[in-house]
Amino acid sequence: MALPLTCSPMASPRRLLQAAGEGNLPLFKMIARTMDAGKGRLQETVEAVRDCGNGALHIAAGRGNLWVCAYLVEELRVDINTVDEESGGDTPLAYAVRGGGVNTVWYLLDHGANPDISDNKGSTPLHLAAARGNCKIVKALLLKGANVDSLCVVWTQAQVHKAIYSKLQEGTMKDLWSHLGDSNDVFNIVHTPLTMALNAGSLECVELLIKAGASVNGVGTEAPLITAATNSLTNFYKCLLDAGADPHVRDNFGHLPVEIAAYNNRWKDVEILLAVTSPVPYVHDWSIDGVTSYAKSVPAAVEDYIIYRLKPNDLKLAGDKAYIGEDYVAAIKCYSMVTLQFPDDATLYLSRSLCWLKMGKGDQALKDAQICTIMHPE
C-alpha cells in the first residue's frame, strides 16, 4: 500500500504519475521535489506513489518514456524489478513488453531487469511478447537469457467438448452451435512461449524460440503440433517437425494432429502430417480420404457416446476403473472430461499423468505433472 503523502494539488501523487505517463521529465522532477519537501528522500517519495499497484516506473515503461525511465533507474535508483502486486504482479519490463517499446525493453534489460519474473498467472515477459508476435522483443529477451520453456496459466473460452457435455446433461443438442460463441465457461490451459507464438500465428517468433531451444513436444497442457493442427497453421509444420516434434502426440481427448487436421477439412495439412504419422489400427484406410472419413464419423455419433452422458463424479470413477483395467486411453478421456468441469482439481492431472506414463508417453506425463506443480508448488 502506498504511503500517505500531503502536498499541493499541483504536485499531487496523481499528477506525478501523469507526468511519468506523459514523458514530461522536467515536470516529473519538479513534482517529486515538491512532494519530498526538502527531506532528501526522493527515491522513497517516488516509490511510495502507486495507483492500483502501478508505480511511476511501470507507467513510464508502458508508455515507452525512456528519459523518465532513465531518471528513475539511474538517478533515483528505484527498484527496476518492482512488482505491481495489486493489479496482477507485473514488473516494469512486462509493462514495456505490453506497450511494444523495443528500446524501452532493451534499456530495462541492460540495467538489470529480470526477464523471468512472472505475474500472478505465471506469465513472463517472453509469454507476453510471443503472444503478441513481437519478434524484436522476443529476440531481445532470448538474448538476455529468458527461460524459453516457462509456463503460464491462460483462461480461455471452453471448447466444443465442454458445450457438448453441458447440452447432453440437459438432454438436448438443440441450438448447440449458436450457444458456443456466447459461452462464458472457462478453463485453464498451461502455455509455453512457443504455444503462445503459435496461437499468435507468428512463424518468425516460432523459429526464434525453437532456435533458442524451446521444447517442440511441449511442456504445457498442449503440444505445439496440436496447436498448429488446431489452428490450421500449414506453414508451421516443417519447422516443428524438422526440430523433432512428435506427430504421434495426442491431445487430451486422444486425437492425433492428423485427425484434427482432417476434421478441420485441411487437406494440405492432412497430406503433410499423414506422411510422417504411423498408421493406427482404428483407421482402416490410412489415406487422406480414409483419415478424413474417420475423423468426420466420430463427432457425428457424439450424442451416443456414454462418456458424454456421465456426471463428473461418475466420470472420475469410470476413469479410475479404466485405469485399474489398464484401458489408459479411456481413463484419459474420462479425466479430461472432468477437467472441463473442475479445472482446478490437481488430482485429475496427476491421474492423467500416470496414464500417460503407463502408455509410454513421457512428455505428456511430464506436462500434466507440471500442472500439478503449478497448482500446488509445495
mmCIF file of N, CA and C in Angstrom, residues 222-345:
data_model
loop_
_atom_site.group_PDB
_atom_site.id
_atom_site.type_symbol
_atom_site.label_atom_id
_atom_site.label_comp_id
_atom_site.label_asym_id
_atom_site.label_seq_id
_atom_site.Cartn_x
_atom_site.Cartn_y
_atom_site.Cartn_z
ATOM 1 N N GLU A 222 -0.718 -28.402 -23.860
ATOM 2 C CA GLU A 222 -0.961 -28.687 -25.267
ATOM 3 C C GLU A 222 0.351 -28.696 -26.033
ATOM 4 N N ALA A 223 0.607 -29.759 -26.777
ATOM 5 C CA ALA A 223 1.826 -29.855 -27.570
ATOM 6 C C ALA A 223 1.760 -28.869 -28.729
ATOM 7 N N PRO A 224 2.894 -28.281 -29.110
ATOM 8 C CA PRO A 224 2.909 -27.315 -30.211
ATOM 9 C C PRO A 224 2.291 -27.836 -31.503
ATOM 10 N N LEU A 225 2.523 -29.115 -31.820
ATOM 11 C CA LEU A 225 1.974 -29.660 -33.063
ATOM 12 C C LEU A 225 0.444 -29.750 -32.994
ATOM 13 N N ILE A 226 -0.085 -29.989 -31.804
ATOM 14 C CA ILE A 226 -1.540 -29.986 -31.618
ATOM 15 C C ILE A 226 -2.080 -28.575 -31.851
ATOM 16 N N THR A 227 -1.383 -27.575 -31.312
ATOM 17 C CA THR A 227 -1.788 -26.183 -31.512
ATOM 18 C C THR A 227 -1.775 -25.824 -32.987
ATOM 19 N N ALA A 228 -0.715 -26.243 -33.685
ATOM 20 C CA ALA A 228 -0.598 -25.949 -35.116
ATOM 21 C C ALA A 228 -1.732 -26.594 -35.904
ATOM 22 N N ALA A 229 -2.048 -27.851 -35.581
ATOM 23 C CA ALA A 229 -3.125 -28.550 -36.288
ATOM 24 C C ALA A 229 -4.483 -27.925 -35.983
ATOM 25 N N THR A 230 -4.698 -27.574 -34.729
ATOM 26 C CA THR A 230 -5.969 -26.966 -34.326
ATOM 27 C C THR A 230 -6.188 -25.633 -35.025
ATOM 28 N N ASN A 231 -5.102 -24.852 -35.170
ATOM 29 C CA ASN A 231 -5.193 -23.527 -35.783
ATOM 30 C C ASN A 231 -4.947 -23.542 -37.287
ATOM 31 N N SER A 232 -4.790 -24.755 -37.855
ATOM 32 C CA SER A 232 -4.565 -24.900 -39.304
ATOM 33 C C SER A 232 -3.361 -24.093 -39.782
ATOM 34 N N LEU A 233 -2.237 -24.225 -39.071
ATOM 35 C CA LEU A 233 -1.022 -23.477 -39.407
ATOM 36 C C LEU A 233 -0.147 -24.295 -40.355
ATOM 37 N N THR A 234 -0.573 -24.396 -41.590
ATOM 38 C CA THR A 234 0.087 -25.243 -42.580
ATOM 39 C C THR A 234 1.575 -24.942 -42.703
ATOM 40 N N ASN A 235 1.942 -23.675 -42.719
ATOM 41 C CA ASN A 235 3.335 -23.285 -42.938
ATOM 42 C C ASN A 235 4.228 -23.493 -41.717
ATOM 43 N N PHE A 236 3.648 -23.938 -40.611
ATOM 44 C CA PHE A 236 4.418 -24.097 -39.382
ATOM 45 C C PHE A 236 4.883 -25.535 -39.161
ATOM 46 N N TYR A 237 4.299 -26.475 -39.887
ATOM 47 C CA TYR A 237 4.620 -27.886 -39.645
ATOM 48 C C TYR A 237 6.091 -28.202 -39.889
ATOM 49 N N LYS A 238 6.637 -27.670 -40.968
ATOM 50 C CA LYS A 238 8.009 -28.021 -41.343
ATOM 51 C C LYS A 238 9.001 -27.685 -40.236
ATOM 52 N N CYS A 239 8.932 -26.462 -39.690
ATOM 53 C CA CYS A 239 9.909 -26.085 -38.662
ATOM 54 C C CYS A 239 9.713 -26.911 -37.396
ATOM 55 N N LEU A 240 8.470 -27.248 -37.062
ATOM 56 C CA LEU A 240 8.218 -28.065 -35.878
ATOM 57 C C LEU A 240 8.712 -29.492 -36.073
ATOM 58 N N LEU A 241 8.385 -30.074 -37.218
ATOM 59 C CA LEU A 241 8.795 -31.453 -37.496
ATOM 60 C C LEU A 241 10.305 -31.560 -37.664
ATOM 61 N N ASP A 242 10.912 -30.577 -38.330
ATOM 62 C CA ASP A 242 12.371 -30.584 -38.506
ATOM 63 C C ASP A 242 13.092 -30.500 -37.164
ATOM 64 N N ALA A 243 12.440 -29.848 -36.187
ATOM 65 C CA ALA A 243 13.046 -29.700 -34.859
ATOM 66 C C ALA A 243 12.766 -30.900 -33.957
ATOM 67 N N GLY A 244 12.012 -31.877 -34.477
ATOM 68 C CA GLY A 244 11.780 -33.096 -33.702
ATOM 69 C C GLY A 244 10.413 -33.238 -33.084
ATOM 70 N N ALA A 245 9.448 -32.427 -33.511
ATOM 71 C CA ALA A 245 8.092 -32.562 -32.967
ATOM 72 C C ALA A 245 7.534 -33.943 -33.300
ATOM 73 N N ASP A 246 6.885 -34.557 -32.330
ATOM 74 C CA ASP A 246 6.353 -35.914 -32.483
ATOM 75 C C ASP A 246 4.963 -35.871 -33.116
ATOM 76 N N PRO A 247 4.802 -36.391 -34.340
ATOM 77 C CA PRO A 247 3.486 -36.364 -34.992
ATOM 78 C C PRO A 247 2.481 -37.316 -34.352
ATOM 79 N N HIS A 248 2.962 -38.150 -33.416
ATOM 80 C CA HIS A 248 2.076 -39.117 -32.759
ATOM 81 C C HIS A 248 1.564 -38.614 -31.409
ATOM 82 N N VAL A 249 1.883 -37.368 -31.065
ATOM 83 C CA VAL A 249 1.389 -36.794 -29.819
ATOM 84 C C VAL A 249 -0.126 -36.641 -29.929
ATOM 85 N N ARG A 250 -0.819 -36.788 -28.825
ATOM 86 C CA ARG A 250 -2.283 -36.691 -28.833
ATOM 87 C C ARG A 250 -2.753 -35.546 -27.943
ATOM 88 N N ASP A 251 -3.911 -35.008 -28.275
ATOM 89 C CA ASP A 251 -4.491 -34.001 -27.400
ATOM 90 C C ASP A 251 -5.129 -34.698 -26.201
ATOM 91 N N ASN A 252 -5.746 -33.926 -25.333
ATOM 92 C CA ASN A 252 -6.282 -34.503 -24.097
ATOM 93 C C ASN A 252 -7.435 -35.472 -24.321
ATOM 94 N N PHE A 253 -7.933 -35.530 -25.539
ATOM 95 C CA PHE A 253 -9.032 -36.448 -25.845
ATOM 96 C C PHE A 253 -8.581 -37.567 -26.774
ATOM 97 N N GLY A 254 -7.267 -37.699 -26.922
ATOM 98 C CA GLY A 254 -6.721 -38.818 -27.668
ATOM 99 C C GLY A 254 -6.633 -38.634 -29.167
ATOM 100 N N HIS A 255 -6.791 -37.406 -29.663
ATOM 101 C CA HIS A 255 -6.754 -37.174 -31.102
ATOM 102 C C HIS A 255 -5.344 -36.849 -31.583
ATOM 103 N N LEU A 256 -4.949 -37.450 -32.691
ATOM 104 C CA LEU A 256 -3.667 -37.158 -33.326
ATOM 105 C C LEU A 256 -3.755 -35.849 -34.109
ATOM 106 N N PRO A 257 -2.613 -35.173 -34.340
ATOM 107 C CA PRO A 257 -2.630 -33.957 -35.164
ATOM 108 C C PRO A 257 -3.276 -34.174 -36.530
ATOM 109 N N VAL A 258 -2.977 -35.321 -37.164
ATOM 110 C CA VAL A 258 -3.537 -35.582 -38.491
ATOM 111 C C VAL A 258 -5.061 -35.726 -38.431
ATOM 112 N N GLU A 259 -5.591 -36.254 -37.332
ATOM 113 C CA GLU A 259 -7.042 -36.377 -37.174
ATOM 114 C C GLU A 259 -7.685 -35.002 -37.004
ATOM 115 N N ILE A 260 -7.012 -34.145 -36.242
ATOM 116 C CA ILE A 260 -7.520 -32.786 -36.035
ATOM 117 C C ILE A 260 -7.556 -32.036 -37.360
ATOM 118 N N ALA A 261 -6.477 -32.162 -38.139
ATOM 119 C CA ALA A 261 -6.418 -31.501 -39.444
ATOM 120 C C ALA A 261 -7.511 -32.021 -40.369
ATOM 121 N N ALA A 262 -7.737 -33.324 -40.332
ATOM 122 C CA ALA A 262 -8.766 -33.928 -41.187
ATOM 123 C C ALA A 262 -10.153 -33.428 -40.803
ATOM 124 N N TYR A 263 -10.411 -33.352 -39.513
ATOM 125 C CA TYR A 263 -11.714 -32.875 -39.057
ATOM 126 C C TYR A 263 -11.959 -31.430 -39.493
ATOM 127 N N ASN A 264 -10.862 -30.634 -39.562
ATOM 128 C CA ASN A 264 -10.967 -29.225 -39.955
ATOM 129 C C ASN A 264 -10.952 -29.021 -41.468
ATOM 130 N N ASN A 265 -10.990 -30.136 -42.236
ATOM 131 C CA ASN A 265 -11.011 -30.059 -43.708
ATOM 132 C C ASN A 265 -9.764 -29.399 -44.293
ATOM 133 N N ARG A 266 -8.621 -29.605 -43.654
ATOM 134 C CA ARG A 266 -7.366 -29.026 -44.146
ATOM 135 C C ARG A 266 -6.599 -30.110 -44.891
ATOM 136 N N TRP A 267 -6.900 -30.257 -46.188
ATOM 137 C CA TRP A 267 -6.345 -31.374 -46.956
ATOM 138 C C TRP A 267 -4.825 -31.319 -47.039
ATOM 139 N N LYS A 268 -4.274 -30.115 -47.249
ATOM 140 C CA LYS A 268 -2.817 -29.981 -47.327
ATOM 141 C C LYS A 268 -2.175 -30.374 -46.008
ATOM 142 N N ASP A 269 -2.789 -29.971 -44.906
ATOM 143 C CA ASP A 269 -2.281 -30.331 -43.582
ATOM 144 C C ASP A 269 -2.292 -31.845 -43.391
ATOM 145 N N VAL A 270 -3.392 -32.464 -43.814
ATOM 146 C CA VAL A 270 -3.503 -33.921 -43.688
ATOM 147 C C VAL A 270 -2.410 -34.601 -44.498
ATOM 148 N N GLU A 271 -2.162 -34.100 -45.699
ATOM 149 C CA GLU A 271 -1.132 -34.684 -46.560
ATOM 150 C C GLU A 271 0.244 -34.625 -45.896
ATOM 151 N N ILE A 272 0.573 -33.475 -45.303
ATOM 152 C CA ILE A 272 1.873 -33.297 -44.641
ATOM 153 C C ILE A 272 1.994 -34.220 -43.430
ATOM 154 N N LEU A 273 0.966 -34.231 -42.595
ATOM 155 C CA LEU A 273 1.016 -34.997 -41.350
ATOM 156 C C LEU A 273 0.892 -36.500 -41.584
ATOM 157 N N LEU A 274 0.120 -36.882 -42.578
ATOM 158 C CA LEU A 274 -0.056 -38.302 -42.881
ATOM 159 C C LEU A 274 1.267 -38.949 -43.265
ATOM 160 N N ALA A 275 2.112 -38.188 -43.960
ATOM 161 C CA ALA A 275 3.390 -38.720 -44.438
ATOM 162 C C ALA A 275 4.359 -39.040 -43.307
ATOM 163 N N VAL A 276 4.149 -38.434 -42.128
ATOM 164 C CA VAL A 276 5.088 -38.642 -41.016
ATOM 165 C C VAL A 276 4.435 -39.370 -39.838
ATOM 166 N N THR A 277 3.180 -39.753 -39.988
ATOM 167 C CA THR A 277 2.453 -40.423 -38.910
ATOM 168 C C THR A 277 2.271 -41.900 -39.229
ATOM 169 N N SER A 278 2.581 -42.740 -38.267
ATOM 170 C CA SER A 278 2.410 -44.184 -38.458
ATOM 171 C C SER A 278 0.926 -44.546 -38.426
ATOM 172 N N PRO A 279 0.500 -45.519 -39.245
ATOM 173 C CA PRO A 279 -0.908 -45.933 -39.259
ATOM 174 C C PRO A 279 -1.368 -46.403 -37.879
ATOM 175 N N VAL A 280 -2.623 -46.143 -37.578
ATOM 176 C CA VAL A 280 -3.213 -46.602 -36.321
ATOM 177 C C VAL A 280 -4.295 -47.625 -36.652
ATOM 178 N N PRO A 281 -4.479 -48.632 -35.815
ATOM 179 C CA PRO A 281 -5.381 -49.743 -36.145
ATOM 180 C C PRO A 281 -6.844 -49.369 -36.306
ATOM 181 N N TYR A 282 -7.292 -48.301 -35.633
ATOM 182 C CA TYR A 282 -8.710 -47.969 -35.698
ATOM 183 C C TYR A 282 -9.088 -47.211 -36.976
ATOM 184 N N VAL A 283 -8.088 -46.792 -37.765
ATOM 185 C CA VAL A 283 -8.369 -46.175 -39.066
ATOM 186 C C VAL A 283 -7.991 -47.202 -40.129
ATOM 187 N N HIS A 284 -8.965 -47.811 -40.747
ATOM 188 C CA HIS A 284 -8.724 -48.938 -41.649
ATOM 189 C C HIS A 284 -8.108 -48.522 -42.981
ATOM 190 N N ASP A 285 -8.428 -47.328 -43.445
ATOM 191 C CA ASP A 285 -7.886 -46.839 -44.718
ATOM 192 C C ASP A 285 -6.938 -45.685 -44.425
ATOM 193 N N TRP A 286 -5.634 -45.998 -44.364
ATOM 194 C CA TRP A 286 -4.650 -44.975 -43.998
ATOM 195 C C TRP A 286 -4.280 -44.141 -45.231
ATOM 196 N N SER A 287 -5.206 -43.287 -45.609
ATOM 197 C CA SER A 287 -5.022 -42.376 -46.739
ATOM 198 C C SER A 287 -5.689 -41.060 -46.367
ATOM 199 N N ILE A 288 -5.503 -40.050 -47.201
ATOM 200 C CA ILE A 288 -6.131 -38.760 -46.913
ATOM 201 C C ILE A 288 -7.644 -38.917 -46.795
ATOM 202 N N ASP A 289 -8.239 -39.615 -47.746
ATOM 203 C CA ASP A 289 -9.692 -39.823 -47.713
ATOM 204 C C ASP A 289 -10.108 -40.691 -46.530
ATOM 205 N N GLY A 290 -9.294 -41.728 -46.244
ATOM 206 C CA GLY A 290 -9.634 -42.634 -45.157
ATOM 207 C C GLY A 290 -9.591 -41.959 -43.799
ATOM 208 N N VAL A 291 -8.533 -41.194 -43.535
ATOM 209 C CA VAL A 291 -8.400 -40.496 -42.251
ATOM 210 C C VAL A 291 -9.492 -39.440 -42.119
ATOM 211 N N THR A 292 -9.761 -38.742 -43.218
ATOM 212 C CA THR A 292 -10.802 -37.708 -43.188
ATOM 213 C C THR A 292 -12.169 -38.317 -42.917
ATOM 214 N N SER A 293 -12.442 -39.428 -43.569
ATOM 215 C CA SER A 293 -13.719 -40.113 -43.361
ATOM 216 C C SER A 293 -13.872 -40.545 -41.911
ATOM 217 N N TYR A 294 -12.785 -41.068 -41.337
ATOM 218 C CA TYR A 294 -12.833 -41.495 -39.935
ATOM 219 C C TYR A 294 -13.063 -40.295 -39.018
ATOM 220 N N ALA A 295 -12.283 -39.215 -39.240
ATOM 221 C CA ALA A 295 -12.387 -38.034 -38.378
ATOM 222 C C ALA A 295 -13.789 -37.446 -38.424
ATOM 223 N N LYS A 296 -14.400 -37.472 -39.588
ATOM 224 C CA LYS A 296 -15.744 -36.913 -39.732
ATOM 225 C C LYS A 296 -16.812 -37.806 -39.106
ATOM 226 N N SER A 297 -16.511 -39.083 -39.000
ATOM 227 C CA SER A 297 -17.508 -40.017 -38.471
ATOM 228 C C SER A 297 -17.612 -39.965 -36.962
ATOM 229 N N VAL A 298 -16.553 -39.540 -36.290
ATOM 230 C CA VAL A 298 -16.531 -39.576 -34.826
ATOM 231 C C VAL A 298 -17.510 -38.603 -34.196
ATOM 232 N N PRO A 299 -17.458 -37.286 -34.515
ATOM 233 C CA PRO A 299 -18.391 -36.373 -33.851
ATOM 234 C C PRO A 299 -19.841 -36.581 -34.243
ATOM 235 N N ALA A 300 -20.079 -37.236 -35.399
ATOM 236 C CA ALA A 300 -21.457 -37.449 -35.835
ATOM 237 C C ALA A 300 -22.227 -38.295 -34.832
ATOM 238 N N ALA A 301 -21.519 -39.163 -34.138
ATOM 239 C CA ALA A 301 -22.185 -40.057 -33.184
ATOM 240 C C ALA A 301 -21.922 -39.648 -31.749
ATOM 241 N N VAL A 302 -21.515 -38.369 -31.556
ATOM 242 C CA VAL A 302 -21.084 -37.944 -30.229
ATOM 243 C C VAL A 302 -22.190 -38.084 -29.187
ATOM 244 N N GLU A 303 -23.448 -37.900 -29.598
ATOM 245 C CA GLU A 303 -24.546 -37.977 -28.632
ATOM 246 C C GLU A 303 -24.742 -39.397 -28.138
ATOM 247 N N ASP A 304 -24.198 -40.359 -28.892
ATOM 248 C CA ASP A 304 -24.340 -41.752 -28.487
ATOM 249 C C ASP A 304 -23.248 -42.192 -27.520
ATOM 250 N N TYR A 305 -22.229 -41.368 -27.370
ATOM 251 C CA TYR A 305 -21.127 -41.759 -26.502
ATOM 252 C C TYR A 305 -21.565 -41.713 -25.042
ATOM 253 N N ILE A 306 -21.445 -42.821 -24.376
ATOM 254 C CA ILE A 306 -21.843 -42.889 -22.964
ATOM 255 C C ILE A 306 -21.032 -41.912 -22.129
ATOM 256 N N ILE A 307 -19.767 -41.728 -22.505
ATOM 257 C CA ILE A 307 -18.878 -40.881 -21.709
ATOM 258 C C ILE A 307 -19.422 -39.464 -21.559
ATOM 259 N N TYR A 308 -20.105 -38.952 -22.600
ATOM 260 C CA TYR A 308 -20.610 -37.593 -22.540
ATOM 261 C C TYR A 308 -21.876 -37.476 -21.697
ATOM 262 N N ARG A 309 -22.471 -38.602 -21.347
ATOM 263 C CA ARG A 309 -23.706 -38.589 -20.573
ATOM 264 C C ARG A 309 -23.449 -38.684 -19.065
ATOM 265 N N LEU A 310 -22.247 -39.050 -18.690
ATOM 266 C CA LEU A 310 -21.944 -39.258 -17.278
ATOM 267 C C LEU A 310 -21.736 -37.939 -16.546
ATOM 268 N N LYS A 311 -22.071 -37.940 -15.257
ATOM 269 C CA LYS A 311 -21.810 -36.789 -14.409
ATOM 270 C C LYS A 311 -20.348 -36.824 -13.971
ATOM 271 N N PRO A 312 -19.802 -35.669 -13.525
ATOM 272 C CA PRO A 312 -18.378 -35.599 -13.185
ATOM 273 C C PRO A 312 -17.896 -36.678 -12.228
ATOM 274 N N ASN A 313 -18.630 -36.910 -11.136
ATOM 275 C CA ASN A 313 -18.195 -37.932 -10.173
ATOM 276 C C ASN A 313 -18.174 -39.321 -10.797
ATOM 277 N N ASP A 314 -19.181 -39.589 -11.636
ATOM 278 C CA ASP A 314 -19.234 -40.888 -12.310
ATOM 279 C C ASP A 314 -18.115 -41.018 -13.340
ATOM 280 N N LEU A 315 -17.811 -39.904 -14.002
ATOM 281 C CA LEU A 315 -16.716 -39.908 -14.975
ATOM 282 C C LEU A 315 -15.386 -40.216 -14.295
ATOM 283 N N LYS A 316 -15.190 -39.606 -13.121
ATOM 284 C CA LYS A 316 -13.948 -39.838 -12.395
ATOM 285 C C LYS A 316 -13.840 -41.300 -11.965
ATOM 286 N N LEU A 317 -14.943 -41.852 -11.491
ATOM 287 C CA LEU A 317 -14.952 -43.271 -11.106
ATOM 288 C C LEU A 317 -14.714 -44.165 -12.318
ATOM 289 N N ALA A 318 -15.308 -43.786 -13.454
ATOM 290 C CA ALA A 318 -15.105 -44.555 -14.683
ATOM 291 C C ALA A 318 -13.643 -44.501 -15.108
ATOM 292 N N GLY A 319 -13.031 -43.327 -14.909
ATOM 293 C CA GLY A 319 -11.613 -43.195 -15.230
ATOM 294 C C GLY A 319 -10.752 -44.069 -14.344
ATOM 295 N N ASP A 320 -11.067 -44.080 -13.051
ATOM 296 C CA ASP A 320 -10.317 -44.926 -12.114
ATOM 297 C C ASP A 320 -10.470 -46.406 -12.471
ATOM 298 N N LYS A 321 -11.703 -46.779 -12.842
ATOM 299 C CA LYS A 321 -11.962 -48.174 -13.210
ATOM 300 C C LYS A 321 -11.199 -48.547 -14.481
ATOM 301 N N ALA A 322 -11.189 -47.639 -15.445
ATOM 302 C CA ALA A 322 -10.468 -47.896 -16.694
ATOM 303 C C ALA A 322 -8.967 -48.010 -16.435
ATOM 304 N N TYR A 323 -8.467 -47.180 -15.509
ATOM 305 C CA TYR A 323 -7.037 -47.231 -15.172
ATOM 306 C C TYR A 323 -6.680 -48.590 -14.569
ATOM 307 N N ILE A 324 -7.510 -49.049 -13.633
ATOM 308 C CA ILE A 324 -7.270 -50.355 -13.000
ATOM 309 C C ILE A 324 -7.313 -51.469 -14.042
ATOM 310 N N GLY A 325 -8.212 -51.308 -15.025
ATOM 311 C CA GLY A 325 -8.328 -52.302 -16.090
ATOM 312 C C GLY A 325 -7.310 -52.115 -17.199
ATOM 313 N N GLU A 326 -6.386 -51.161 -17.013
ATOM 314 C CA GLU A 326 -5.304 -50.880 -17.963
ATOM 315 C C GLU A 326 -5.811 -50.359 -19.306
ATOM 316 N N ASP A 327 -7.018 -49.789 -19.301
ATOM 317 C CA ASP A 327 -7.525 -49.120 -20.501
ATOM 318 C C ASP A 327 -7.211 -47.634 -20.343
ATOM 319 N N TYR A 328 -5.951 -47.284 -20.579
ATOM 320 C CA TYR A 328 -5.474 -45.946 -20.259
ATOM 321 C C TYR A 328 -6.052 -44.868 -21.171
ATOM 322 N N VAL A 329 -6.346 -45.215 -22.417
ATOM 323 C CA VAL A 329 -6.946 -44.244 -23.337
ATOM 324 C C VAL A 329 -8.318 -43.811 -22.826
ATOM 325 N N ALA A 330 -9.129 -44.784 -22.408
ATOM 326 C CA ALA A 330 -10.460 -44.472 -21.867
ATOM 327 C C ALA A 330 -10.342 -43.665 -20.576
ATOM 328 N N ALA A 331 -9.364 -44.027 -19.744
ATOM 329 C CA ALA A 331 -9.169 -43.305 -18.483
ATOM 330 C C ALA A 331 -8.822 -41.844 -18.744
ATOM 331 N N ILE A 332 -7.942 -41.614 -19.717
ATOM 332 C CA ILE A 332 -7.540 -40.247 -20.057
ATOM 333 C C ILE A 332 -8.735 -39.432 -20.530
ATOM 334 N N LYS A 333 -9.583 -40.037 -21.352
ATOM 335 C CA LYS A 333 -10.765 -39.326 -21.839
ATOM 336 C C LYS A 333 -11.693 -38.956 -20.691
ATOM 337 N N CYS A 334 -11.863 -39.875 -19.745
ATOM 338 C CA CYS A 334 -12.723 -39.596 -18.588
ATOM 339 C C CYS A 334 -12.160 -38.455 -17.749
ATOM 340 N N TYR A 335 -10.880 -38.544 -17.416
ATOM 341 C CA TYR A 335 -10.259 -37.497 -16.600
ATOM 342 C C TYR A 335 -10.297 -36.147 -17.321
ATOM 343 N N SER A 336 -10.080 -36.169 -18.638
ATOM 344 C CA SER A 336 -10.086 -34.926 -19.410
ATOM 345 C C SER A 336 -11.461 -34.278 -19.401
ATOM 346 N N MET A 337 -12.511 -35.088 -19.490
ATOM 347 C CA MET A 337 -13.867 -34.557 -19.434
ATOM 348 C C MET A 337 -14.142 -33.885 -18.095
ATOM 349 N N VAL A 338 -13.630 -34.473 -17.021
ATOM 350 C CA VAL A 338 -13.872 -33.889 -15.696
ATOM 351 C C VAL A 338 -13.105 -32.577 -15.535
ATOM 352 N N THR A 339 -11.916 -32.475 -16.153
ATOM 353 C CA THR A 339 -11.147 -31.222 -16.037
ATOM 354 C C THR A 339 -11.891 -30.053 -16.654
ATOM 355 N N LEU A 340 -12.758 -30.319 -17.618
ATOM 356 C CA LEU A 340 -13.547 -29.237 -18.201
ATOM 357 C C LEU A 340 -14.546 -28.679 -17.202
ATOM 358 N N GLN A 341 -14.980 -29.528 -16.270
ATOM 359 C CA GLN A 341 -15.910 -29.094 -15.231
ATOM 360 C C GLN A 341 -15.168 -28.564 -13.998
ATOM 361 N N PHE A 342 -14.036 -29.206 -13.677
ATOM 362 C CA PHE A 342 -13.268 -28.846 -12.481
ATOM 363 C C PHE A 342 -11.792 -28.664 -12.845
ATOM 364 N N PRO A 343 -11.449 -27.547 -13.515
ATOM 365 C CA PRO A 343 -10.081 -27.346 -13.994
ATOM 366 C C PRO A 343 -9.050 -27.161 -12.888
ATOM 367 N N ASP A 344 -9.508 -26.902 -11.660
ATOM 368 C CA ASP A 344 -8.568 -26.668 -10.559
ATOM 369 C C ASP A 344 -8.324 -27.906 -9.706
ATOM 370 N N ASP A 345 -8.856 -29.044 -10.105
ATOM 371 C CA ASP A 345 -8.660 -30.288 -9.359
ATOM 372 C C ASP A 345 -7.341 -30.924 -9.788
#
